[in-house]
Tab-separated table of C-alpha atoms in Angstrom:
chain	number	residue	atom	x	y	z
A	1	GLU	CA	21.855	155.730	13.583
A	2	LEU	CA	20.281	153.718	10.782
A	3	GLY	CA	21.514	150.246	9.991
A	4	LYS	CA	22.617	149.205	6.519
A	5	ASP	CA	19.296	147.496	5.833
A	6	TYR	CA	16.700	150.274	5.864
A	7	THR	CA	13.752	151.329	3.734
A	8	VAL	CA	12.474	154.755	2.765
A	9	THR	CA	8.874	154.974	1.577
A	10	ARG	CA	7.303	158.080	0.059
A	11	GLU	CA	3.605	158.646	0.707
A	12	ALA	CA	3.443	155.608	3.015
A	13	ASP	CA	-0.080	154.383	3.672
A	14	ALA	CA	-0.723	154.710	7.423
A	15	LYS	CA	-3.777	152.444	7.496
A	16	ILE	CA	-4.140	150.191	10.531
A	17	ASP	CA	-5.637	146.807	9.663
A	18	ASP	CA	-6.548	145.865	13.201
A	19	SER	CA	-10.115	146.342	14.431
A	20	LYS	CA	-9.007	146.335	18.090
A	21	TRP	CA	-6.847	149.427	17.580
A	22	VAL	CA	-9.478	151.240	15.543
A	23	ASN	CA	-12.227	150.318	18.019
A	24	ASP	CA	-10.056	151.670	20.853
A	25	ASN	CA	-10.167	155.065	19.060
A	26	LYS	CA	-6.628	154.680	17.735
A	27	PRO	CA	-7.266	154.925	14.014
A	28	GLY	CA	-4.513	155.296	11.462
A	29	GLY	CA	-4.908	156.562	7.962
A	30	GLY	CA	-3.547	159.130	5.609
A	31	ARG	CA	-0.205	159.191	3.833
A	32	ILE	CA	3.080	159.812	5.613
A	33	ASP	CA	5.377	161.928	3.416
A	34	LEU	CA	8.488	159.878	4.264
A	35	LEU	CA	8.628	156.752	6.388
A	36	VAL	CA	12.126	155.480	7.175
A	37	LYS	CA	12.445	152.078	8.861
A	38	ASP	CA	15.114	149.671	9.923
A	39	ASP	CA	15.084	147.038	12.657
A	40	LYS	CA	15.866	149.628	15.379
A	41	ASN	CA	14.109	152.806	14.196
A	42	ILE	CA	10.923	154.130	12.682
A	43	ILE	CA	11.139	157.723	11.481
A	44	VAL	CA	8.150	159.732	10.278
A	45	ILE	CA	8.964	162.883	8.291
A	46	GLU	CA	6.201	165.272	7.344
A	47	ASN	CA	7.302	167.787	4.726
A	48	LYS	CA	5.434	171.082	5.075
A	49	ILE	CA	6.715	173.577	2.531
A	50	LYS	CA	3.528	175.331	1.491
A	51	SER	CA	0.848	173.353	3.270
A	52	ASP	CA	-0.003	173.576	6.927
A	53	ILE	CA	-0.422	170.904	9.550
A	54	ASN	CA	-3.867	169.370	9.477
A	55	THR	CA	-4.999	170.219	12.988
A	56	LYS	CA	-8.653	169.850	12.168
A	57	LYS	CA	-10.268	166.990	14.056
A	58	SER	CA	-11.368	164.926	11.101
A	59	ASP	CA	-12.157	161.470	12.508
A	60	LYS	CA	-15.031	160.124	14.565
A	61	GLY	CA	-12.603	159.728	17.446
A	62	GLY	CA	-11.470	163.340	17.110
A	63	THR	CA	-7.956	162.592	15.879
A	64	THR	CA	-5.820	164.659	13.554
A	65	GLN	CA	-3.358	163.780	10.789
A	66	LEU	CA	-0.465	163.833	13.265
A	67	ASN	CA	-2.339	161.662	15.787
A	68	ARG	CA	-3.107	159.069	13.103
A	69	TYR	CA	0.578	158.793	12.166
A	70	VAL	CA	1.563	158.310	15.819
A	71	ASN	CA	-1.143	155.643	16.179
A	72	TYR	CA	0.113	153.891	13.051
A	73	VAL	CA	3.710	153.828	14.298
A	74	GLU	CA	2.581	152.572	17.723
A	75	TRP	CA	0.720	149.804	15.897
A	76	LEU	CA	3.837	148.957	13.843
A	77	ILE	CA	5.928	148.790	17.014
A	78	ASP	CA	3.294	146.666	18.762
A	79	HIS	CA	3.386	144.208	15.839
A	80	SER	CA	7.165	144.125	15.405
A	81	GLU	CA	9.156	141.023	16.280
A	82	GLY	CA	12.189	141.045	18.535
A	83	LYS	CA	13.436	144.255	20.091
A	84	LYS	CA	10.933	147.079	19.700
A	85	PRO	CA	12.178	149.906	17.440
A	86	LYS	CA	12.360	153.508	18.634
A	87	SER	CA	10.141	156.065	16.950
A	88	TYR	CA	10.959	159.591	15.824
A	89	PHE	CA	8.536	162.159	14.425
A	90	LEU	CA	9.828	165.146	12.456
A	91	ILE	CA	8.201	168.015	10.620
A	92	LEU	CA	10.490	169.450	7.938
A	93	THR	CA	9.586	173.034	7.154
A	94	PRO	CA	11.002	176.290	5.796
A	95	LYS	CA	11.525	179.103	8.306
A	96	TYR	CA	8.841	181.147	6.551
A	97	ASN	CA	6.149	178.503	7.147
A	98	THR	CA	6.844	177.038	10.593
A	99	PRO	CA	3.607	175.443	11.778
A	100	GLU	CA	2.111	175.581	15.241
A	101	ILE	CA	1.625	172.157	16.761
A	102	GLY	CA	-0.968	171.867	19.456
A	103	GLY	CA	-1.885	169.495	22.228
A	104	ASP	CA	-0.029	166.257	22.893
A	105	MET	CA	1.571	166.284	19.453
A	106	LYS	CA	3.785	169.197	20.539
A	107	LYS	CA	5.632	166.711	22.778
A	108	VAL	CA	5.905	164.057	20.055
A	109	TYR	CA	6.920	165.924	16.887
A	110	LYS	CA	10.147	167.870	16.476
A	111	ILE	CA	10.259	170.707	13.971
A	112	VAL	CA	13.380	170.800	11.803
A	113	THR	CA	13.789	173.695	9.392
A	114	TYR	CA	15.348	173.385	5.972
A	115	TYR	CA	17.846	175.977	7.204
A	116	ASP	CA	18.968	173.648	10.010
A	117	LEU	CA	19.125	170.618	7.718
A	118	TYR	CA	20.983	172.545	5.022
A	119	ASN	CA	23.607	173.752	7.512
A	120	PHE	CA	24.042	170.248	8.945
A	121	LEU	CA	24.580	168.835	5.466
A	122	LYS	CA	26.905	171.706	4.565
A	123	LYS	CA	29.111	170.885	7.582
A	124	ASN	CA	29.135	167.199	6.595
A	125	ILE	CA	29.164	167.567	2.809
A	126	SER	CA	32.258	165.411	2.358
A	127	VAL	CA	30.224	162.364	3.412
A	128	PHE	CA	27.556	162.954	0.735
A	129	GLU	CA	29.103	164.939	-2.118
A	130	ASP	CA	29.822	161.935	-4.373
A	131	ASP	CA	26.113	161.074	-4.556
A	132	SER	CA	24.462	162.966	-7.458
A	133	ASN	CA	21.028	162.628	-5.809
A	134	PHE	CA	22.392	164.312	-2.706
A	135	VAL	CA	23.871	167.193	-4.702
A	136	ASP	CA	20.530	167.790	-6.451
A	137	PHE	CA	18.627	167.617	-3.145
A	138	TYR	CA	21.137	169.889	-1.410
A	139	ASN	CA	20.959	172.513	-4.160
A	140	ALA	CA	17.153	172.391	-4.365
A	141	MET	CA	16.840	172.736	-0.602
A	142	PHE	CA	18.647	176.090	-0.542
A	143	ARG	CA	15.583	178.046	-1.629
A	144	HIS	CA	13.754	176.943	1.537
A	145	THR	CA	16.499	178.129	3.924
A	146	HIS	CA	15.523	181.807	3.856
A	147	ASN	CA	13.396	183.631	6.401
A	148	ASN	CA	10.783	184.402	3.770
A	149	VAL	CA	10.132	183.770	0.098
A	150	ASN	CA	11.088	187.331	-0.890
A	151	ASP	CA	14.600	186.887	0.565
A	152	TYR	CA	15.186	183.945	-1.743
A	153	LEU	CA	13.768	185.797	-4.762
A	154	TYR	CA	16.069	188.748	-4.028
A	155	TYR	CA	19.080	186.427	-3.661
A	156	ASP	CA	18.193	184.639	-6.917
A	157	MET	CA	17.793	187.948	-8.775
A	158	MET	CA	21.159	189.231	-7.503
A	159	GLU	CA	22.908	185.989	-8.454
A	160	LYS	CA	21.538	186.179	-12.010
A	161	PHE	CA	22.425	189.875	-12.220
A	162	VAL	CA	26.063	189.204	-11.235
A	163	MET	CA	26.238	186.268	-13.664
A	164	ARG	CA	25.065	188.494	-16.555
A	165	ILE	CA	27.562	191.215	-15.656
A	166	ASN	CA	30.353	188.619	-15.638
A	167	GLU	CA	29.243	187.264	-19.024
A	168	ALA	CA	29.051	190.764	-20.507
A	169	THR	CA	32.554	191.687	-19.341
A	170	LYS	CA	34.229	188.576	-20.816
């Protein structure tokens, strides 16, 4: 559970400014889609709607995008004061584009589908429904809850068709 004093950063720079870490083949780098932090938690959320996970070994040390984010969070924890925060790594994805995660990262990252998130929020909507940003996010998320893109397009077409019939019969 997040405390009242938390930050959410979009496209957070995951650069490690510590030569010891980089020289030990623990480089950071890249941009984390969403980084949520408070004094007890660090949460990394990678949003993968249409893009795939960068599994290509792109660094001299042979690390991937996901490895670099884990290294960065380990570095943040190592440099935090007081009680060390817990870390959580999530990949948010539609059901129609669920990525394969290989190697050690399979044990670190948890895949959460938009379908799962949407249903969780739907069950708990009374907590969020007064926030206009939530309502917009919730409604926009619906299109990514389907098994494939064509299912959503079919649903959208049928909804518009019924709306036009209702307008015509008024």
